[in-house]
Amino acid sequence: MSLPVTAWRSVLPHLGYDLPPDLTPTTTSGPVATGLPLELVRQSVSSKEWWDIPEPVAEQYRRYRPAPLWRARAFEAAIDAKVPVYVKYEGGNISGSHKVNTALAQAYYYKRAGIKEVVTGTGAGQWGTALAAACAAFGLSCVVFMVGGSLRDKPYRGSLMRLLGATVHASPSGLTEVGRGNAASANTLALAIGEAVEYAREGEGRAFCIGSGENYSILHQSVIGLEAAAQLDEIDARIDTVIGSVGAGSNFGGVALPFLARHRAGETAEQPTLLAVESTATPKLTRGVYAYDWTDATGTGPMEAMYSIGSSYAIPASHSAGLRFHGAAKLLSAMRHHGEIEATAVGQREALEAGRRFALSELVLPAPESGHALAAAAAVATGADAHHRSRHGVLVCVSGHGLLDLSAYDQLLAGQVQDLAADDRAVELATARLRPVGSDLPTGVR
């Protein structure tokens, strides 16, 4: 495939099974009622494989795409890698992350659908920044509820969003019932999303907008893997492992799933191992249950089939706020359930150490979320990971830069970073009432 990429590629036609349907509470019509454009609905459920990128979106992509890919030889030397490590870097845009790939697409579709204002929740602020930039590009108003602890730790994320014209609220806030009801609780991305859902429903011309776990956002992120595959082909590079970090899943899905689609379409002889890397603080793919759970803290949106540690689980504070989500995307969860992707978990100290080593060797500072992927890539490339080994080469997505995460690296240098792994008993309690996929429906849903 020649660059630039002109169409998104869906993996849905290559699965061979249907995703479990969402369960909608009987008391609400769900987030679709807040204005989800029909084109995004189609992209979530259709068996169509290729989706042309609309020219207004493609024009914006051309400002920063194709994103660079390089062989990280200095990083290889620093870790004593046994195989090549190739890096796909998504930090070279105004949002500093991969999130803008779907933000631009969504803003375009919401604008075309007649929406005037989009509302969202954000963890580390990368998604909020990306959506603010996309709204500025397409003439929409933007309201962002950002996890309060993250906003305090990363104040310049709020500054950048406001510079781009967005209104930013720390979550939990006093603007919503769910925020007021959880004012004393640990703030999480699920709570920020819950506030955004409620706020969006209260205003005419508003729509809730989400950036990671939905099928359409993973579709839009396929530009990452499609570009990476073409770039690797151009230099005759061979890889057998694709690695990305997972909050809900758009970064990993974007870089990894096009490689599965290529193989199943008969375009390649080998399918690489697809390795999802999560935080030990939110280990849904490695320690969670495959069950129906809420996607937000309101309990009024749809319940999705996902690997989850429980939407009620009090996730400990972490510098990798983009990974602080209780569940994985329903697409990735189904693929994990069917054995098509593998998973591992990394602590934040190990992630930040990997990020520091990458900065010292490659002179690129990764976001803490990307540090998780780099730590896993180092383990695979050196043979330290006994369960995931590479014989030919590793592709890892550095999903964003860490220039607005320097407080995390300051704490690393000061020896103040703590690893707070998920508590077994707390996870057990938070998932005890969830209904496993395939069991009877929970009460109050249809």
CSV table of C-alpha atoms in Angstrom, one decimal:
chain,number,residue,atom,x,y,z
A,1,MET,CA,0.0,0.0,0.0
A,2,SER,CA,1.4,3.4,-0.9
A,3,LEU,CA,1.4,6.3,1.5
A,4,PRO,CA,-0.6,8.2,2.6
A,5,VAL,CA,-3.4,5.9,3.7
A,6,THR,CA,-6.7,6.9,2.0
A,7,ALA,CA,-9.1,4.5,3.7
A,8,TRP,CA,-9.6,3.0,7.1
A,9,ARG,CA,-9.7,-0.8,7.4
A,10,SER,CA,-12.1,-2.7,9.6
A,11,VAL,CA,-11.2,-6.0,11.2
A,12,LEU,CA,-14.9,-7.0,11.7
A,13,PRO,CA,-15.2,-8.9,8.4
A,14,HIS,CA,-12.2,-11.1,9.4
A,15,LEU,CA,-13.4,-12.3,12.8
A,16,GLY,CA,-15.8,-15.1,11.8
A,17,TYR,CA,-18.1,-14.4,14.7
A,18,ASP,CA,-20.4,-11.6,15.9
A,19,LEU,CA,-19.7,-9.4,18.8
A,20,PRO,CA,-22.0,-9.8,21.8
A,21,PRO,CA,-24.8,-7.2,21.6
A,22,ASP,CA,-24.9,-4.3,24.0
A,23,LEU,CA,-27.5,-4.4,26.7
A,24,THR,CA,-29.5,-1.2,27.1
A,25,PRO,CA,-31.1,-0.3,30.5
A,26,THR,CA,-34.9,-0.1,30.3
A,27,THR,CA,-34.8,3.3,31.9
A,28,THR,CA,-32.9,5.0,29.0
A,29,SER,CA,-32.3,4.8,25.3
A,30,GLY,CA,-28.6,4.9,25.8
A,31,PRO,CA,-25.8,7.2,24.4
A,32,VAL,CA,-27.1,6.9,20.8
A,33,ALA,CA,-29.9,9.3,22.0
A,34,THR,CA,-27.3,12.0,22.7
A,35,GLY,CA,-26.6,12.3,19.0
A,36,LEU,CA,-24.3,9.6,17.7
A,37,PRO,CA,-24.1,10.1,13.9
A,38,LEU,CA,-25.5,7.3,11.9
A,39,GLU,CA,-22.2,6.9,9.9
A,40,LEU,CA,-20.4,6.1,13.2
A,41,VAL,CA,-23.1,3.5,14.0
A,42,ARG,CA,-22.6,2.0,10.5
A,43,GLN,CA,-18.8,1.9,11.1
A,44,SER,CA,-19.4,0.0,14.3
A,45,VAL,CA,-21.6,-2.8,13.0
A,46,SER,CA,-21.1,-3.1,9.3
A,47,SER,CA,-19.2,-6.0,7.6
A,48,LYS,CA,-17.7,-3.5,5.2
A,49,GLU,CA,-13.9,-3.7,5.2
A,50,TRP,CA,-12.6,-0.5,3.7
A,51,TRP,CA,-14.0,3.0,4.5
A,52,ASP,CA,-12.9,5.9,2.5
A,53,ILE,CA,-11.5,8.7,4.6
A,54,PRO,CA,-13.6,11.9,3.9
A,55,GLU,CA,-11.5,14.5,2.2
A,56,PRO,CA,-11.9,17.2,5.0
A,57,VAL,CA,-10.5,14.6,7.4
A,58,ALA,CA,-7.8,13.5,5.0
A,59,GLU,CA,-6.8,17.2,4.6
A,60,GLN,CA,-6.3,17.4,8.4
A,61,TYR,CA,-4.4,14.1,8.5
A,62,ARG,CA,-2.0,15.4,5.9
A,63,ARG,CA,-0.8,18.1,8.4
A,64,TYR,CA,0.9,15.4,10.5
A,65,ARG,CA,0.6,12.0,8.6
A,66,PRO,CA,2.3,9.8,7.7
A,67,ALA,CA,3.6,9.5,11.2
A,68,PRO,CA,7.3,8.4,11.5
A,69,LEU,CA,8.5,4.8,11.9
A,70,TRP,CA,12.1,4.0,12.6
A,71,ARG,CA,14.3,1.2,13.8
A,72,ALA,CA,15.3,2.1,17.4
A,73,ARG,CA,18.9,0.9,17.2
A,74,ALA,CA,20.1,3.0,20.2
A,75,PHE,CA,17.2,1.6,22.3
A,76,GLU,CA,18.1,-1.9,21.1
A,77,ALA,CA,21.7,-1.4,22.3
A,78,ALA,CA,20.6,0.1,25.6
A,79,ILE,CA,18.5,-3.0,26.4
A,80,ASP,CA,20.7,-5.6,24.7
A,81,ALA,CA,17.9,-6.6,22.3
A,82,LYS,CA,18.2,-9.9,20.5
A,83,VAL,CA,15.9,-8.8,17.6
A,84,PRO,CA,15.2,-5.4,15.9
A,85,VAL,CA,12.7,-3.0,17.5
A,86,TYR,CA,10.7,-0.8,15.2
A,87,VAL,CA,8.9,2.2,16.7
A,88,LYS,CA,5.7,3.8,15.3
A,89,TYR,CA,5.5,7.3,16.8
A,90,GLU,CA,2.1,9.1,17.2
A,91,GLY,CA,3.2,12.1,19.3
A,92,GLY,CA,4.0,14.5,16.5
A,93,ASN,CA,0.7,16.4,16.4
A,94,ILE,CA,-0.9,19.2,18.5
A,95,SER,CA,-2.6,16.7,20.8
A,96,GLY,CA,0.7,14.8,21.3
A,97,SER,CA,-1.0,11.5,20.8
A,98,HIS,CA,-2.8,9.1,18.5
A,99,LYS,CA,-6.1,10.3,19.8
A,100,VAL,CA,-6.4,13.0,17.2
A,101,ASN,CA,-6.9,10.4,14.4
A,102,THR,CA,-10.4,9.6,15.6
A,103,ALA,CA,-11.1,13.0,17.1
A,104,LEU,CA,-10.9,14.6,13.6
A,105,ALA,CA,-13.1,11.9,12.1
A,106,GLN,CA,-15.7,12.2,14.9
A,107,ALA,CA,-15.8,16.0,14.8
A,108,TYR,CA,-16.4,15.9,11.1
A,109,TYR,CA,-19.3,13.4,11.4
A,110,TYR,CA,-20.9,15.2,14.4
A,111,LYS,CA,-20.7,18.6,12.5
A,112,ARG,CA,-22.3,17.0,9.5
A,113,ALA,CA,-25.0,15.6,11.7
A,114,GLY,CA,-25.9,19.1,12.9
A,115,ILE,CA,-24.4,18.9,16.4
A,116,LYS,CA,-23.2,22.2,17.8
A,117,GLU,CA,-21.3,21.1,21.0
A,118,VAL,CA,-19.6,17.9,21.9
A,119,VAL,CA,-18.9,16.8,25.5
A,120,THR,CA,-16.4,14.2,26.6
A,121,GLY,CA,-14.5,12.7,29.5
A,122,THR,CA,-10.7,12.4,29.5
A,123,GLY,CA,-8.1,10.7,31.7
A,124,ALA,CA,-4.6,12.0,31.1
A,125,GLY,CA,-6.0,14.7,28.8
A,126,GLN,CA,-4.7,13.4,25.5
A,127,TRP,CA,-8.2,12.6,24.3
A,128,GLY,CA,-9.6,15.9,25.6
A,129,THR,CA,-6.8,17.8,23.8
A,130,ALA,CA,-7.4,15.9,20.6
A,131,LEU,CA,-11.1,16.6,20.6
A,132,ALA,CA,-10.5,20.3,21.4
A,133,ALA,CA,-8.2,20.5,18.4
A,134,ALA,CA,-10.7,18.7,16.2
A,135,CYS,CA,-13.5,20.9,17.3
A,136,ALA,CA,-11.4,23.9,16.5
A,137,ALA,CA,-10.7,22.5,13.0
A,138,PHE,CA,-14.4,21.9,12.3
A,139,GLY,CA,-16.1,24.7,14.1
A,140,LEU,CA,-17.7,22.9,17.1
A,141,SER,CA,-17.9,23.9,20.8
A,142,CYS,CA,-16.2,21.4,23.1
A,143,VAL,CA,-16.7,20.7,26.8
A,144,VAL,CA,-14.2,18.4,28.6
A,145,PHE,CA,-14.5,16.7,32.0
A,146,MET,CA,-11.0,15.7,33.0
A,147,VAL,CA,-10.1,13.4,35.9
A,148,GLY,CA,-9.3,15.8,38.6
A,149,GLY,CA,-6.1,14.2,39.9
A,150,SER,CA,-4.7,14.2,36.4
A,151,LEU,CA,-5.7,17.8,35.8
A,152,ARG,CA,-3.8,18.8,38.9
A,153,ASP,CA,-0.8,16.7,37.9
A,154,LYS,CA,-0.9,17.9,34.3
A,155,PRO,CA,-2.1,21.5,34.4
A,156,TYR,CA,-0.8,22.3,31.0
A,157,ARG,CA,-3.2,19.8,29.4
A,158,GLY,CA,-6.0,22.0,30.7
A,159,SER,CA,-4.1,25.1,29.4
A,160,LEU,CA,-3.8,23.6,25.9
A,161,MET,CA,-7.4,22.5,25.8
A,162,ARG,CA,-8.5,26.0,26.8
A,163,LEU,CA,-6.2,27.5,24.2
A,164,LEU,CA,-7.9,25.5,21.6
A,165,GLY,CA,-11.3,26.9,22.7
A,166,ALA,CA,-12.6,24.1,25.0
A,167,THR,CA,-14.2,24.5,28.4
A,168,VAL,CA,-12.5,22.2,30.9
A,169,HIS,CA,-14.0,20.9,34.2
A,170,ALA,CA,-12.2,18.9,36.8
A,171,SER,CA,-14.1,15.6,37.6
A,172,PRO,CA,-15.8,15.0,40.0
A,173,SER,CA,-17.4,18.4,39.5
A,174,GLY,CA,-20.5,20.1,40.9
A,175,LEU,CA,-22.1,20.4,37.5
A,176,THR,CA,-23.7,17.0,37.4
A,177,GLU,CA,-25.6,14.7,39.7
A,178,VAL,CA,-23.1,11.9,39.2
A,179,GLY,CA,-20.3,14.3,40.0
A,180,ARG,CA,-22.0,15.6,43.2
A,181,GLY,CA,-22.8,12.1,44.2
A,182,ASN,CA,-19.2,11.0,44.0
A,183,ALA,CA,-17.5,14.2,45.2
A,184,ALA,CA,-15.6,12.3,47.9
A,185,SER,CA,-14.7,9.2,45.9
A,186,ALA,CA,-11.6,8.4,43.9
A,187,ASN,CA,-11.8,10.1,40.6
A,188,THR,CA,-11.6,7.9,37.6
A,189,LEU,CA,-12.1,8.0,33.9
A,190,ALA,CA,-15.4,6.2,34.3
A,191,LEU,CA,-16.6,9.0,36.5
A,192,ALA,CA,-15.5,11.7,34.1
A,193,ILE,CA,-17.2,9.9,31.3
A,194,GLY,CA,-20.3,9.6,33.4
A,195,GLU,CA,-20.4,13.3,34.0
A,196,ALA,CA,-19.9,14.0,30.3
A,197,VAL,CA,-22.8,11.6,29.4
A,198,GLU,CA,-25.2,13.4,31.9
A,199,TYR,CA,-24.1,16.9,30.8
A,200,ALA,CA,-24.6,16.0,27.2
A,201,ARG,CA,-28.1,14.8,27.7
A,202,GLU,CA,-29.1,18.1,29.4
A,203,GLY,CA,-28.5,20.4,26.5
A,204,GLU,CA,-30.0,20.8,23.1
A,205,GLY,CA,-27.5,20.5,20.3
A,206,ARG,CA,-25.1,18.7,22.5
A,207,ALA,CA,-23.6,15.2,22.0
A,208,PHE,CA,-21.5,12.9,24.0
A,209,CYS,CA,-18.3,11.9,22.2
A,210,ILE,CA,-16.0,9.0,23.2
A,211,GLY,CA,-12.4,8.4,22.0
A,212,SER,CA,-11.2,4.9,22.7
A,213,GLY,CA,-13.2,1.8,23.1
A,214,GLU,CA,-15.9,2.0,20.4
A,215,ASN,CA,-15.5,0.1,17.2
A,216,TYR,CA,-15.6,3.3,15.1
A,217,SER,CA,-12.7,4.8,17.0
A,218,ILE,CA,-10.6,1.7,16.6
A,219,LEU,CA,-11.5,1.8,12.9
A,220,HIS,CA,-10.2,5.3,12.6
A,221,GLN,CA,-7.0,4.4,14.4
A,222,SER,CA,-6.3,1.7,11.7
A,223,VAL,CA,-4.3,4.4,9.9
A,224,ILE,CA,-1.5,3.6,12.4
A,225,GLY,CA,-1.2,0.0,11.6
A,226,LEU,CA,-1.8,0.5,7.8
A,227,GLU,CA,0.9,3.1,7.7
A,228,ALA,CA,3.3,1.0,9.8
A,229,ALA,CA,2.8,-2.1,7.6
A,230,ALA,CA,3.5,-0.1,4.4
A,231,GLN,CA,6.6,1.5,6.0
A,232,LEU,CA,7.9,-1.8,7.1
A,233,ASP,CA,7.3,-3.3,3.6
A,234,GLU,CA,9.2,-0.4,2.1
A,235,ILE,CA,12.3,-1.2,4.1
A,236,ASP,CA,11.8,-5.0,3.8
A,237,ALA,CA,11.6,-5.3,7.6
A,238,ARG,CA,10.2,-8.4,9.2
A,239,ILE,CA,8.4,-8.4,12.5
A,240,ASP,CA,6.5,-11.1,14.4
A,241,THR,CA,5.2,-9.2,17.3
A,242,VAL,CA,3.1,-6.0,17.5
A,243,ILE,CA,2.8,-4.2,20.8
A,244,GLY,CA,0.7,-1.4,22.1
A,245,SER,CA,-0.6,-0.1,25.4
A,246,VAL,CA,-4.3,-0.5,26.4
A,247,GLY,CA,-6.5,1.9,28.3
A,248,ALA,CA,-9.8,1.0,26.5
A,249,GLY,CA,-8.0,-0.1,23.3
A,250,SER,CA,-7.9,2.3,20.4
A,251,ASN,CA,-4.1,2.7,20.4
A,252,PHE,CA,-3.5,-1.1,20.5
A,253,GLY,CA,-6.3,-1.8,18.1
A,254,GLY,CA,-5.1,0.8,15.7
A,255,VAL,CA,-1.6,-0.5,15.4
A,256,ALA,CA,-2.3,-4.2,15.7
A,257,LEU,CA,-5.6,-5.2,14.1
A,258,PRO,CA,-4.6,-4.2,10.5
A,259,PHE,CA,-1.9,-6.9,10.7
A,260,LEU,CA,-4.5,-9.5,11.6
A,261,ALA,CA,-6.7,-8.3,8.7
A,262,ARG,CA,-3.8,-8.4,6.3
A,263,HIS,CA,-3.0,-12.0,7.2
A,264,ARG,CA,-6.6,-13.2,7.1
A,265,ALA,CA,-7.1,-11.5,3.7
A,266,GLY,CA,-4.2,-13.6,2.4
A,267,GLU,CA,-1.8,-10.7,2.0
A,268,THR,CA,0.8,-12.0,4.3
A,269,ALA,CA,2.0,-15.5,5.1
A,270,GLU,CA,2.5,-15.0,8.8
A,271,GLN,CA,0.3,-13.3,11.4
A,272,PRO,CA,2.3,-11.5,14.1
A,273,THR,CA,1.6,-12.0,17.8
A,274,LEU,CA,-0.6,-9.1,18.9
A,275,LEU,CA,0.4,-8.2,22.5
A,276,ALA,CA,-1.7,-5.8,24.5
A,277,VAL,CA,0.0,-4.1,27.4
A,278,GLU,CA,-2.0,-2.8,30.4
A,279,SER,CA,-1.2,-1.3,33.8
A,280,THR,CA,-0.9,-3.5,36.8
A,281,ALA,CA,-3.3,-1.0,38.5
A,282,THR,CA,-6.1,-1.8,35.9
A,283,PRO,CA,-5.4,-5.3,34.7
A,284,LYS,CA,-8.7,-6.1,32.9
A,285,LEU,CA,-7.2,-8.3,30.2
A,286,THR,CA,-4.9,-10.3,32.5
A,287,ARG,CA,-7.0,-10.4,35.7
A,288,GLY,CA,-10.5,-9.3,34.9
A,289,VAL,CA,-13.6,-11.2,34.0
A,290,TYR,CA,-15.4,-11.4,30.6
A,291,ALA,CA,-18.8,-10.1,31.5
A,292,TYR,CA,-21.3,-7.3,30.9
A,293,ASP,CA,-20.4,-4.1,32.7
A,294,TRP,CA,-21.2,-0.4,32.6
A,295,THR,CA,-19.0,1.8,30.4
A,296,ASP,CA,-19.4,4.8,32.7
A,297,ALA,CA,-20.2,5.7,36.3
A,298,THR,CA,-23.8,6.7,35.7
A,299,GLY,CA,-25.1,3.2,35.2
A,300,THR,CA,-27.5,4.6,32.5
A,301,GLY,CA,-25.4,3.9,29.4
A,302,PRO,CA,-25.2,0.6,27.7
A,303,MET,CA,-23.7,-2.5,29.3
A,304,GLU,CA,-21.0,-4.0,27.0
A,305,ALA,CA,-19.4,-7.4,26.9
A,306,MET,CA,-15.9,-6.6,28.1
A,307,TYR,CA,-13.0,-7.8,30.1
A,308,SER,CA,-13.4,-5.8,33.3
A,309,ILE,CA,-12.2,-5.4,36.8
A,310,GLY,CA,-15.5,-3.8,37.7
A,311,SER,CA,-16.8,-0.3,37.0
A,312,SER,CA,-17.2,0.2,40.8
A,313,TYR,CA,-13.5,-0.7,41.4
A,314,ALA,CA,-11.6,2.2,43.0
A,315,ILE,CA,-8.6,2.5,40.7
A,316,PRO,CA,-5.5,3.7,42.4
A,317,ALA,CA,-3.9,7.0,41.3
A,318,SER,CA,-1.4,6.6,38.5
A,319,HIS,CA,0.7,8.8,36.2
A,320,SER,CA,-0.6,6.7,33.3
A,321,ALA,CA,-4.2,8.2,33.6
A,322,GLY,CA,-5.0,7.1,30.0
A,323,LEU,CA,-4.8,3.5,31.2
A,324,ARG,CA,-7.0,4.0,34.2
A,325,PHE,CA,-10.2,2.5,32.7
A,326,HIS,CA,-11.8,-0.5,34.3
A,327,GLY,CA,-12.6,-2.3,31.0
A,328,ALA,CA,-11.3,-3.1,27.6
A,329,ALA,CA,-13.1,-2.4,24.3
A,330,LYS,CA,-15.7,-4.9,23.4
A,331,LEU,CA,-13.9,-5.7,20.2
A,332,LEU,CA,-10.6,-6.4,21.9
A,333,SER,CA,-12.3,-8.2,24.7
A,334,ALA,CA,-14.0,-10.6,22.2
A,335,MET,CA,-10.7,-11.1,20.4
A,336,ARG,CA,-9.0,-11.9,23.7
A,337,HIS,CA,-11.8,-14.3,24.6
A,338,HIS,CA,-11.3,-16.1,21.2
A,339,GLY,CA,-7.5,-16.2,21.7
A,340,GLU,CA,-6.6,-13.8,19.0
A,341,ILE,CA,-4.7,-11.3,21.1
A,342,GLU,CA,-2.4,-11.8,24.1
A,343,ALA,CA,-1.9,-9.5,27.1
A,344,THR,CA,0.6,-8.6,29.8
A,345,ALA,CA,0.6,-6.1,32.6
A,346,VAL,CA,3.4,-3.6,33.6
A,347,GLY,CA,3.8,-1.5,36.7
A,348,GLN,CA,4.2,2.2,36.5
A,349,ARG,CA,7.8,2.3,37.9
A,350,GLU,CA,8.9,-0.2,35.2
A,351,ALA,CA,7.0,1.8,32.6
A,352,LEU,CA,8.6,5.1,33.5
A,353,GLU,CA,12.1,3.5,33.7
A,354,ALA,CA,11.5,2.2,30.1
A,355,GLY,CA,10.4,5.6,29.1
A,356,ARG,CA,13.5,7.2,30.6
A,357,ARG,CA,15.7,4.7,28.9
A,358,PHE,CA,14.0,5.4,25.6
A,359,ALA,CA,14.5,9.1,26.0
A,360,LEU,CA,18.2,8.7,26.8
A,361,SER,CA,18.8,6.4,23.8
A,362,GLU,CA,16.4,7.7,21.1
A,363,LEU,CA,16.0,11.3,22.4
A,364,VAL,CA,12.2,11.0,22.3
A,365,LEU,CA,10.3,11.3,25.5
A,366,PRO,CA,7.3,8.9,25.6
A,367,ALA,CA,4.1,9.4,27.6
A,368,PRO,CA,3.9,7.2,30.7
A,369,GLU,CA,1.2,5.1,28.9
A,370,SER,CA,3.6,4.4,26.0
A,371,GLY,CA,6.3,3.5,28.6
A,372,HIS,CA,4.2,0.4,29.4
A,373,ALA,CA,4.4,-0.7,25.7
A,374,LEU,CA,8.1,0.0,25.6
A,375,ALA,CA,8.7,-2.0,28.8
A,376,ALA,CA,6.9,-4.9,27.3
A,377,ALA,CA,8.8,-4.5,24.0
A,378,ALA,CA,12.1,-4.6,25.8
A,379,ALA,CA,11.1,-7.8,27.6
A,380,VAL,CA,10.1,-9.4,24.4
A,381,ALA,CA,13.1,-8.2,22.4
A,382,THR,CA,15.6,-9.4,25.0
A,383,GLY,CA,13.9,-12.7,25.8
A,384,ALA,CA,13.1,-11.7,29.3
A,385,ASP,CA,9.4,-12.4,28.8
A,386,ALA,CA,9.2,-16.2,29.0
A,387,HIS,CA,5.7,-16.2,27.5
A,388,HIS,CA,6.1,-13.9,24.6
A,389,ARG,CA,9.2,-14.2,22.4
A,390,SER,CA,10.2,-12.8,19.1
A,391,ARG,CA,12.4,-14.4,16.5
A,392,HIS,CA,12.4,-11.7,13.8
A,393,GLY,CA,11.4,-8.3,15.2
A,394,VAL,CA,9.1,-6.2,17.3
A,395,LEU,CA,6.9,-3.3,16.3
A,396,VAL,CA,5.8,-1.1,19.2
A,397,CYS,CA,3.6,2.0,19.1
A,398,VAL,CA,4.7,5.0,21.1
A,399,SER,CA,1.3,6.5,21.2
A,400,GLY,CA,2.2,9.9,22.5
A,401,HIS,CA,4.9,12.2,23.9
A,402,GLY,CA,5.6,12.8,27.6
A,403,LEU,CA,6.4,16.5,27.5
A,404,LEU,CA,3.3,17.3,29.5
A,405,ASP,CA,4.0,14.4,31.9
A,406,LEU,CA,7.3,15.6,33.3
A,407,SER,CA,6.0,15.6,36.9
A,408,ALA,CA,5.9,11.8,36.6
A,409,TYR,CA,9.5,11.6,35.5
A,410,ASP,CA,10.4,14.1,38.3
A,411,GLN,CA,9.0,11.7,40.8
A,412,LEU,CA,10.8,8.8,39.2
A,413,LEU,CA,14.1,10.6,39.5
A,414,ALA,CA,13.3,11.4,43.1
A,415,GLY,CA,12.5,7.8,43.9
A,416,GLN,CA,8.9,8.6,44.8
A,417,VAL,CA,7.0,6.5,42.2
A,418,GLN,CA,4.9,3.8,43.8
A,419,ASP,CA,3.4,0.7,42.2
A,420,LEU,CA,-0.1,0.1,43.4
A,421,ALA,CA,-1.2,-3.1,41.8
A,422,ALA,CA,-4.9,-4.0,41.7
A,423,ASP,CA,-6.1,-5.6,45.0
A,424,ASP,CA,-7.3,-9.2,44.4
A,425,ARG,CA,-10.1,-9.0,47.0
A,426,ALA,CA,-11.3,-5.6,45.8
A,427,VAL,CA,-11.4,-6.8,42.2
A,428,GLU,CA,-13.3,-9.9,43.3
A,429,LEU,CA,-15.9,-7.7,45.1
A,430,ALA,CA,-16.2,-5.3,42.2
A,431,THR,CA,-16.9,-8.1,39.7
A,432,ALA,CA,-18.9,-10.4,41.9
A,433,ARG,CA,-22.3,-9.2,40.5
A,434,LEU,CA,-21.3,-8.9,36.9
A,435,ARG,CA,-23.0,-11.4,34.6
A,436,PRO,CA,-20.5,-13.4,32.5
A,437,VAL,CA,-21.0,-13.2,28.7
A,438,GLY,CA,-23.4,-16.0,27.7
A,439,SER,CA,-25.3,-16.1,31.0
A,440,ASP,CA,-28.8,-14.8,31.6
A,441,LEU,CA,-29.4,-11.1,31.2
A,442,PRO,CA,-29.1,-8.8,34.2
A,443,THR,CA,-32.3,-7.4,35.5
A,444,GLY,CA,-33.4,-4.1,34.2
A,445,VAL,CA,-31.8,-4.4,30.7
A,446,ARG,CA,-33.0,-5.4,27.3
